[in-house]
Amino acid sequence: MTQTVATSAGPRFTRVAVAGNPNSGKTTIFNGLTGMRLKVGNYAGVTVERREGRLRGDPTGRTLLVDMPGTYSLAARSLDERIARDVLLGWQPGEPPPDAVIVVLDASNLERNLYLATQILDLNLPVVFLCNMMDIARQRGLTISLSRLAKAFGVPVIPTIGNKSEGLDDIAPALQEALAGPVSLRPFCPMPEAIEQHAAQLGRVLVRHRLADARTARGAALLLLLRPSQVEHEIDEPLPVEVDQALHVARVALAVAGFDDLSSYLVQRRYEWLDERLASVIRYALVRREHLSDRIDHVLTHKVFGLVAFALVMFGMFASIFWLAEPAMGLVETVVSWLQSLVHAKLPEGALSDLLADGIVAGVGNIVVFFPQICLLFLFIALLEDTGYMARAAFLMDRIMRGVGLHGKSFIPLLSSMACTVPGIMATRTIENRRDRLATILVAPLIACSARLPVYFILIALIFPSESVWTKAGVLAAIYLAGILLALGIATLLKKTVLRGPTPMFVMELPPYRLPDPWPVVRVVWDRGRSFLVRAGTFILAASVLLWAIFYWPHSSDLSPAPETHEMLSQALAAPPAGQGGAVAESLPQTLAPKPQALAAASRQLEYSLAGRLGKLIEPAIRPLGYDWRIGVAIIASFTAREIFVSTMGIVYSVDDAGNGSGVLRTRMQAAVRPDGSPVFSKATCLSLLVFYSLAMQCVSTLAVTWRESGSWRWPAFLWGYMAVLAYGAAFVTYHIAAAFGLAA
Amino acid sequence: MKANVVGSSTLADMTIGMHARVSKVHGQPALRHRLLEMGMTPGCCVRLVRVAPLGDPLDFELRGYHLSLRRDEARNVVVEEL
């Protein structure tokens, strides 16, 4: 995790945290206040995004804004809430406590927004309220007296309309005013005597452990008392033993004093207090006006139209991903092959030029070729989130996801995995519960992604050489369906075993529909895409170089006299992982029309290399699946990306149009025989391979992203392991059943 | 999830467009705590706006915003019809 420590924040910088509910328009305000120069990273040790930037138009020029995760509370019930609390209390590693807090409030929904605000006020930090989306509040018939609001809470209140940048200029002076003002230690929302006493006692323990100071002690103690005891160890870091004991003592004593459901009491008390205060602040129009957003929902969550619209949105999303990503991917492939031939042309022949061209350039190509598809998927996900439709998707699909013990929010990540597992896994960040997020990540690779298509094409062509296109399409559809059903089945299983836990609660806000701001959307797409390139990319690059090495060594120069040999090999390895069917075909032969003898030499080098030897070594293990050593090599090679299977087969069978499933390669594969004269690619073997490639974890990018998102190497290891067992077992059974039907000959 | 409390109606029993006042919030501590924090506190007025196409979850309006709950969750909130 880089960028967690604010290096630019010396002691002379004023640090201001920006807090608020989800959907309060906080992100738009933050962008408006900081402009384009942001530092984006993660909070230490977690995948919660952290953004930081300087306040624009600030006369001192030394005000640093830190964006906090959007939360409804500081109870530390979810990871976001825990981070939000820790940022404010200075408990987050590498994150000094803020000097002031800007609280963004949704004016059309003040009560719930102020619940969080009063928790923050309890910490006695200088606070400024932004009453955001005043226009929507007015449209809804709400009249808000800002002066009374300011008086009731004792803080400056600025009316803003974030998406029109209205009111943002008033924030810097208000911050100065808040920072200069006296710090009041008067308790906001006073609690009954017994609670105040125990909070004070607990506060003193916190001060002793330097977890709080005189200002924040009471508020911090109340937050710890609010935190439900049963979630403590799942999300929260352990507290010092003495604090833990003091907390326990306080809870027991308060239970005896009649507060047996303390956390519920604390919440209710705060809302009661708020309702009293707000009675004079907000006036509601007598006639309830239906907001445009409600009218849109009449259609988009309608029994019939809602589902039709949902299907159209999803279909449109995928159609445009395939349609838009393909040219960009083709471009990446062309540039990669051009660079490779450039390296070979400019550098003297040898291991160095091969490493550079076939290991590094190919490896980088393997990463970059993902980039267009990932960015597009993130673009759509960002648009769905910012318009408010994402919550509706969860609302529409929850009934189905609940059946397998997941949340409606798991639907979009799983669906996105049909295009590419990598952004699908990155899209799980919206799932709050860690177990459910992991369950979603662990089954996403079972959904047939587009990189499997080239492999499916050639295998289906081998199994059904003469059947109609419709049969083949039907088989392909069945494979996709099987992948989805299997993912849901495994999710159920995971939720009952490794990730045991109750079905997550749904309780979810349906925010009003909004027109998304283009700039933040672009920003999110860029940040996430870059994060993939940098973090996962290094891992993928290393794996590609390693793979290159096992195909290159031991090297027999007399076996490969023609320089094209390695280019053939390299191109096979660099075959783009996203593979929209024809993509592989384009990349392989175009740049150099290889001579047949070069192809044959490449084929011989393959057998001679470590990879070839490994293929022979694992042959006994894969023979029960109906495979020979050549298929073994292809399986090893496709560890980085599945579609490499096709190009490896191209080398094995010395064919230069490997990507074309109906071409020479298919004929050669059909004609290939084992030493005993039986065909290598019998129908049984092909069926077994089809099953194996559907189930095995052969995508180093997915592993890299899983490692990054789960924060541990154990989960990718588990993912790889369970899918390997599943693939081997299922391929074994498939082969033997098919053989029993006489399909092995 | 706690079963329906005998003799009183819950959020899950409401019909579309109906208004009600929350009188009690039951359920597992985590759920109860979450519902309360979202503003579903005793005394608060709630309206059932719509039901998802597949029959679940439900979309409620309270305190000026929309909150969706599953039927199983809604069953834990006891209400008085208005």
PDB file of N, CA, C and O in Angstrom, chain A residues 532-578:
ATOM      1  N   PHE A 532      -5.083  -1.081 -11.428  1.00  0.00           N
ATOM      2  CA  PHE A 532      -4.926  -2.433 -11.976  1.00  0.00           C
ATOM      3  C   PHE A 532      -3.582  -2.563 -12.674  1.00  0.00           C
ATOM      4  O   PHE A 532      -2.837  -3.518 -12.461  1.00  0.00           O
ATOM      5  N   LEU A 533      -3.252  -1.568 -13.510  1.00  0.00           N
ATOM      6  CA  LEU A 533      -2.010  -1.630 -14.275  1.00  0.00           C
ATOM      7  C   LEU A 533      -0.806  -1.729 -13.357  1.00  0.00           C
ATOM      8  O   LEU A 533       0.087  -2.537 -13.568  1.00  0.00           O
ATOM      9  N   VAL A 534      -0.804  -0.911 -12.322  1.00  0.00           N
ATOM     10  CA  VAL A 534       0.383  -0.815 -11.477  1.00  0.00           C
ATOM     11  C   VAL A 534       0.504  -2.009 -10.546  1.00  0.00           C
ATOM     12  O   VAL A 534       1.530  -2.684 -10.483  1.00  0.00           O
ATOM     13  N   ARG A 535      -0.578  -2.306  -9.843  1.00  0.00           N
ATOM     14  CA  ARG A 535      -0.479  -3.293  -8.766  1.00  0.00           C
ATOM     15  C   ARG A 535      -0.558  -4.712  -9.284  1.00  0.00           C
ATOM     16  O   ARG A 535       0.317  -5.524  -9.054  1.00  0.00           O
ATOM     17  N   ALA A 536      -1.645  -5.020  -9.993  1.00  0.00           N
ATOM     18  CA  ALA A 536      -1.794  -6.371 -10.517  1.00  0.00           C
ATOM     19  C   ALA A 536      -0.778  -6.587 -11.629  1.00  0.00           C
ATOM     20  O   ALA A 536      -0.252  -7.676 -11.807  1.00  0.00           O
ATOM     21  N   GLY A 537      -0.474  -5.503 -12.357  1.00  0.00           N
ATOM     22  CA  GLY A 537       0.415  -5.593 -13.501  1.00  0.00           C
ATOM     23  C   GLY A 537       1.784  -6.151 -13.178  1.00  0.00           C
ATOM     24  O   GLY A 537       2.301  -7.008 -13.899  1.00  0.00           O
ATOM     25  N   THR A 538       2.376  -5.714 -12.083  1.00  0.00           N
ATOM     26  CA  THR A 538       3.708  -6.198 -11.728  1.00  0.00           C
ATOM     27  C   THR A 538       3.701  -7.717 -11.546  1.00  0.00           C
ATOM     28  O   THR A 538       4.621  -8.409 -11.969  1.00  0.00           O
ATOM     29  N   PHE A 539       2.635  -8.197 -10.941  1.00  0.00           N
ATOM     30  CA  PHE A 539       2.490  -9.623 -10.686  1.00  0.00           C
ATOM     31  C   PHE A 539       2.375 -10.393 -12.008  1.00  0.00           C
ATOM     32  O   PHE A 539       3.033 -11.406 -12.230  1.00  0.00           O
ATOM     33  N   ILE A 540       1.552  -9.859 -12.891  1.00  0.00           N
ATOM     34  CA  ILE A 540       1.323 -10.536 -14.165  1.00  0.00           C
ATOM     35  C   ILE A 540       2.600 -10.525 -14.992  1.00  0.00           C
ATOM     36  O   ILE A 540       2.949 -11.514 -15.634  1.00  0.00           O
ATOM     37  N   LEU A 541       3.315  -9.416 -14.946  1.00  0.00           N
ATOM     38  CA  LEU A 541       4.562  -9.304 -15.697  1.00  0.00           C
ATOM     39  C   LEU A 541       5.551 -10.371 -15.228  1.00  0.00           C
ATOM     40  O   LEU A 541       6.166 -11.073 -16.028  1.00  0.00           O
ATOM     41  N   ALA A 542       5.676 -10.506 -13.909  1.00  0.00           N
ATOM     42  CA  ALA A 542       6.600 -11.499 -13.354  1.00  0.00           C
ATOM     43  C   ALA A 542       6.222 -12.890 -13.841  1.00  0.00           C
ATOM     44  O   ALA A 542       7.084 -13.674 -14.269  1.00  0.00           O
ATOM     45  N   ALA A 543       4.936 -13.200 -13.821  1.00  0.00           N
ATOM     46  CA  ALA A 543       4.487 -14.523 -14.245  1.00  0.00           C
ATOM     47  C   ALA A 543       4.772 -14.733 -15.731  1.00  0.00           C
ATOM     48  O   ALA A 543       5.176 -15.828 -16.143  1.00  0.00           O
ATOM     49  N   SER A 544       4.605 -13.687 -16.534  1.00  0.00           N
ATOM     50  CA  SER A 544       4.845 -13.824 -17.973  1.00  0.00           C
ATOM     51  C   SER A 544       6.310 -14.093 -18.258  1.00  0.00           C
ATOM     52  O   SER A 544       6.644 -14.894 -19.131  1.00  0.00           O
ATOM     53  N   VAL A 545       7.193 -13.402 -17.519  1.00  0.00           N
ATOM     54  CA  VAL A 545       8.622 -13.608 -17.720  1.00  0.00           C
ATOM     55  C   VAL A 545       8.999 -15.033 -17.324  1.00  0.00           C
ATOM     56  O   VAL A 545       9.747 -15.724 -18.023  1.00  0.00           O
ATOM     57  N   LEU A 546       8.438 -15.490 -16.229  1.00  0.00           N
ATOM     58  CA  LEU A 546       8.707 -16.851 -15.763  1.00  0.00           C
ATOM     59  C   LEU A 546       8.263 -17.855 -16.817  1.00  0.00           C
ATOM     60  O   LEU A 546       8.968 -18.806 -17.155  1.00  0.00           O
ATOM     61  N   LEU A 547       7.090 -17.619 -17.359  1.00  0.00           N
ATOM     62  CA  LEU A 547       6.546 -18.525 -18.365  1.00  0.00           C
ATOM     63  C   LEU A 547       7.441 -18.532 -19.602  1.00  0.00           C
ATOM     64  O   LEU A 547       7.725 -19.571 -20.181  1.00  0.00           O
ATOM     65  N   TRP A 548       7.896 -17.333 -19.976  1.00  0.00           N
ATOM     66  CA  TRP A 548       8.785 -17.243 -21.122  1.00  0.00           C
ATOM     67  C   TRP A 548      10.015 -18.118 -20.875  1.00  0.00           C
ATOM     68  O   TRP A 548      10.460 -18.858 -21.742  1.00  0.00           O
ATOM     69  N   ALA A 549      10.552 -18.017 -19.657  1.00  0.00           N
ATOM     70  CA  ALA A 549      11.786 -18.727 -19.330  1.00  0.00           C
ATOM     71  C   ALA A 549      11.620 -20.235 -19.481  1.00  0.00           C
ATOM     72  O   ALA A 549      12.494 -20.906 -20.028  1.00  0.00           O
ATOM     73  N   ILE A 550      10.485 -20.772 -19.023  1.00  0.00           N
ATOM     74  CA  ILE A 550      10.362 -22.229 -19.095  1.00  0.00           C
ATOM     75  C   ILE A 550      10.108 -22.708 -20.527  1.00  0.00           C
ATOM     76  O   ILE A 550      10.293 -23.876 -20.831  1.00  0.00           O
ATOM     77  N   PHE A 551       9.735 -21.802 -21.395  1.00  0.00           N
ATOM     78  CA  PHE A 551       9.606 -22.195 -22.794  1.00  0.00           C
ATOM     79  C   PHE A 551      10.925 -22.002 -23.549  1.00  0.00           C
ATOM     80  O   PHE A 551      11.131 -22.556 -24.606  1.00  0.00           O
ATOM     81  N   TYR A 552      11.799 -21.170 -22.982  1.00  0.00           N
ATOM     82  CA  TYR A 552      13.032 -20.811 -23.681  1.00  0.00           C
ATOM     83  C   TYR A 552      14.166 -21.763 -23.305  1.00  0.00           C
ATOM     84  O   TYR A 552      15.002 -22.099 -24.121  1.00  0.00           O
ATOM     85  N   TRP A 553      14.183 -22.163 -22.040  1.00  0.00           N
ATOM     86  CA  TRP A 553      15.281 -22.997 -21.564  1.00  0.00           C
ATOM     87  C   TRP A 553      14.816 -24.413 -21.302  1.00  0.00           C
ATOM     88  O   TRP A 553      13.670 -24.585 -20.882  1.00  0.00           O
ATOM     89  N   PRO A 554      15.675 -25.417 -21.382  1.00  0.00           N
ATOM     90  CA  PRO A 554      16.999 -25.296 -22.011  1.00  0.00           C
ATOM     91  C   PRO A 554      16.849 -25.028 -23.498  1.00  0.00           C
ATOM     92  O   PRO A 554      15.903 -25.492 -24.119  1.00  0.00           O
ATOM     93  N   HIS A 555      17.792 -24.260 -23.998  1.00  0.00           N
ATOM     94  CA  HIS A 555      17.669 -23.785 -25.359  1.00  0.00           C
ATOM     95  C   HIS A 555      18.621 -24.550 -26.261  1.00  0.00           C
ATOM     96  O   HIS A 555      19.778 -24.708 -25.960  1.00  0.00           O
ATOM     97  N   SER A 556      18.117 -25.026 -27.333  1.00  0.00           N
ATOM     98  CA  SER A 556      18.976 -25.727 -28.266  1.00  0.00           C
ATOM     99  C   SER A 556      18.990 -24.943 -29.570  1.00  0.00           C
ATOM    100  O   SER A 556      18.029 -24.950 -30.314  1.00  0.00           O
ATOM    101  N   SER A 557      20.141 -24.259 -29.814  1.00  0.00           N
ATOM    102  CA  SER A 557      20.184 -23.376 -30.976  1.00  0.00           C
ATOM    103  C   SER A 557      20.148 -24.169 -32.277  1.00  0.00           C
ATOM    104  O   SER A 557      19.606 -23.714 -33.278  1.00  0.00           O
ATOM    105  N   ASP A 558      20.717 -25.395 -32.236  1.00  0.00           N
ATOM    106  CA  ASP A 558      20.716 -26.155 -33.476  1.00  0.00           C
ATOM    107  C   ASP A 558      19.309 -26.640 -33.840  1.00  0.00           C
ATOM    108  O   ASP A 558      19.024 -26.983 -34.965  1.00  0.00           O
ATOM    109  N   LEU A 559      18.444 -26.637 -32.824  1.00  0.00           N
ATOM    110  CA  LEU A 559      17.081 -27.046 -33.110  1.00  0.00           C
ATOM    111  C   LEU A 559      16.281 -25.929 -33.779  1.00  0.00           C
ATOM    112  O   LEU A 559      15.287 -26.159 -34.426  1.00  0.00           O
ATOM    113  N   SER A 560      16.758 -24.714 -33.545  1.00  0.00           N
ATOM    114  CA  SER A 560      15.970 -23.596 -34.067  1.00  0.00           C
ATOM    115  C   SER A 560      16.836 -22.617 -34.818  1.00  0.00           C
ATOM    116  O   SER A 560      17.222 -21.584 -34.298  1.00  0.00           O
ATOM    117  N   PRO A 561      17.160 -22.937 -36.021  1.00  0.00           N
ATOM    118  CA  PRO A 561      18.055 -22.073 -36.774  1.00  0.00           C
ATOM    119  C   PRO A 561      17.396 -20.771 -37.206  1.00  0.00           C
ATOM    120  O   PRO A 561      18.055 -19.756 -37.330  1.00  0.00           O
ATOM    121  N   ALA A 562      16.128 -20.796 -37.430  1.00  0.00           N
ATOM    122  CA  ALA A 562      15.487 -19.593 -37.947  1.00  0.00           C
ATOM    123  C   ALA A 562      15.068 -18.661 -36.820  1.00  0.00           C
ATOM    124  O   ALA A 562      14.533 -19.106 -35.817  1.00  0.00           O
ATOM    125  N   PRO A 563      15.357 -17.372 -36.987  1.00  0.00           N
ATOM    126  CA  PRO A 563      14.991 -16.415 -35.934  1.00  0.00           C
ATOM    127  C   PRO A 563      13.490 -16.342 -35.703  1.00  0.00           C
ATOM    128  O   PRO A 563      13.039 -15.968 -34.634  1.00  0.00           O
ATOM    129  N   GLU A 564      12.736 -16.703 -36.713  1.00  0.00           N
ATOM    130  CA  GLU A 564      11.281 -16.605 -36.570  1.00  0.00           C
ATOM    131  C   GLU A 564      10.763 -17.521 -35.465  1.00  0.00           C
ATOM    132  O   GLU A 564       9.700 -17.300 -34.912  1.00  0.00           O
ATOM    133  N   THR A 565      11.532 -18.562 -35.179  1.00  0.00           N
ATOM    134  CA  THR A 565      11.067 -19.558 -34.227  1.00  0.00           C
ATOM    135  C   THR A 565      10.552 -18.938 -32.945  1.00  0.00           C
ATOM    136  O   THR A 565       9.442 -19.200 -32.504  1.00  0.00           O
ATOM    137  N   HIS A 566      11.432 -18.084 -32.398  1.00  0.00           N
ATOM    138  CA  HIS A 566      11.041 -17.542 -31.095  1.00  0.00           C
ATOM    139  C   HIS A 566       9.928 -16.533 -31.211  1.00  0.00           C
ATOM    140  O   HIS A 566       9.155 -16.351 -30.293  1.00  0.00           O
ATOM    141  N   GLU A 567       9.907 -15.914 -32.367  1.00  0.00           N
ATOM    142  CA  GLU A 567       8.791 -14.991 -32.536  1.00  0.00           C
ATOM    143  C   GLU A 567       7.482 -15.753 -32.568  1.00  0.00           C
ATOM    144  O   GLU A 567       6.476 -15.309 -32.014  1.00  0.00           O
ATOM    145  N   MET A 568       7.542 -16.899 -33.207  1.00  0.00           N
ATOM    146  CA  MET A 568       6.341 -17.738 -33.209  1.00  0.00           C
ATOM    147  C   MET A 568       5.925 -18.070 -31.780  1.00  0.00           C
ATOM    148  O   MET A 568       4.783 -17.928 -31.379  1.00  0.00           O
ATOM    149  N   LEU A 569       6.934 -18.506 -31.024  1.00  0.00           N
ATOM    150  CA  LEU A 569       6.671 -18.888 -29.649  1.00  0.00           C
ATOM    151  C   LEU A 569       6.158 -17.699 -28.853  1.00  0.00           C
ATOM    152  O   LEU A 569       5.169 -17.773 -28.142  1.00  0.00           O
ATOM    153  N   SER A 570       6.872 -16.598 -29.045  1.00  0.00           N
ATOM    154  CA  SER A 570       6.538 -15.416 -28.262  1.00  0.00           C
ATOM    155  C   SER A 570       5.128 -14.968 -28.575  1.00  0.00           C
ATOM    156  O   SER A 570       4.376 -14.595 -27.696  1.00  0.00           O
ATOM    157  N   GLN A 571       4.778 -15.060 -29.857  1.00  0.00           N
ATOM    158  CA  GLN A 571       3.447 -14.590 -30.197  1.00  0.00           C
ATOM    159  C   GLN A 571       2.390 -15.499 -29.627  1.00  0.00           C
ATOM    160  O   GLN A 571       1.314 -15.038 -29.252  1.00  0.00           O
ATOM    161  N   ALA A 572       2.749 -16.749 -29.544  1.00  0.00           N
ATOM    162  CA  ALA A 572       1.794 -17.668 -28.932  1.00  0.00           C
ATOM    163  C   ALA A 572       1.579 -17.258 -27.491  1.00  0.00           C
ATOM    164  O   ALA A 572       0.459 -17.224 -26.985  1.00  0.00           O
ATOM    165  N   LEU A 573       2.687 -16.902 -26.822  1.00  0.00           N
ATOM    166  CA  LEU A 573       2.577 -16.562 -25.402  1.00  0.00           C
ATOM    167  C   LEU A 573       1.933 -15.206 -25.210  1.00  0.00           C
ATOM    168  O   LEU A 573       1.284 -14.954 -24.207  1.00  0.00           O
ATOM    169  N   ALA A 574       2.148 -14.338 -26.182  1.00  0.00           N
ATOM    170  CA  ALA A 574       1.605 -12.992 -26.025  1.00  0.00           C
ATOM    171  C   ALA A 574       0.166 -12.905 -26.489  1.00  0.00           C
ATOM    172  O   ALA A 574      -0.429 -11.860 -26.438  1.00  0.00           O
ATOM    173  N   ALA A 575      -0.352 -14.038 -26.951  1.00  0.00           N
ATOM    174  CA  ALA A 575      -1.719 -14.009 -27.454  1.00  0.00           C
ATOM    175  C   ALA A 575      -2.611 -13.327 -26.450  1.00  0.00           C
ATOM    176  O   ALA A 575      -2.613 -13.678 -25.279  1.00  0.00           O
ATOM    177  N   PRO A 576      -3.354 -12.338 -26.871  1.00  0.00           N
ATOM    178  CA  PRO A 576      -4.064 -11.449 -25.953  1.00  0.00           C
ATOM    179  C   PRO A 576      -5.071 -12.186 -25.102  1.00  0.00           C
ATOM    180  O   PRO A 576      -5.829 -13.005 -25.616  1.00  0.00           O
ATOM    181  N   PRO A 577      -5.075 -11.886 -23.812  1.00  0.00           N
ATOM    182  CA  PRO A 577      -5.910 -12.629 -22.895  1.00  0.00           C
ATOM    183  C   PRO A 577      -7.394 -12.348 -23.037  1.00  0.00           C
ATOM    184  O   PRO A 577      -8.188 -13.093 -22.516  1.00  0.00           O
ATOM    185  N   ALA A 578      -7.775 -11.287 -23.686  1.00  0.00           N
ATOM    186  CA  ALA A 578      -9.196 -10.985 -23.670  1.00  0.00           C
ATOM    187  C   ALA A 578      -9.958 -11.694 -24.778  1.00  0.00           C
ATOM    188  O   ALA A 578     -11.143 -11.923 -24.658  1.00  0.00           O
TER     189      ALA A 578
END
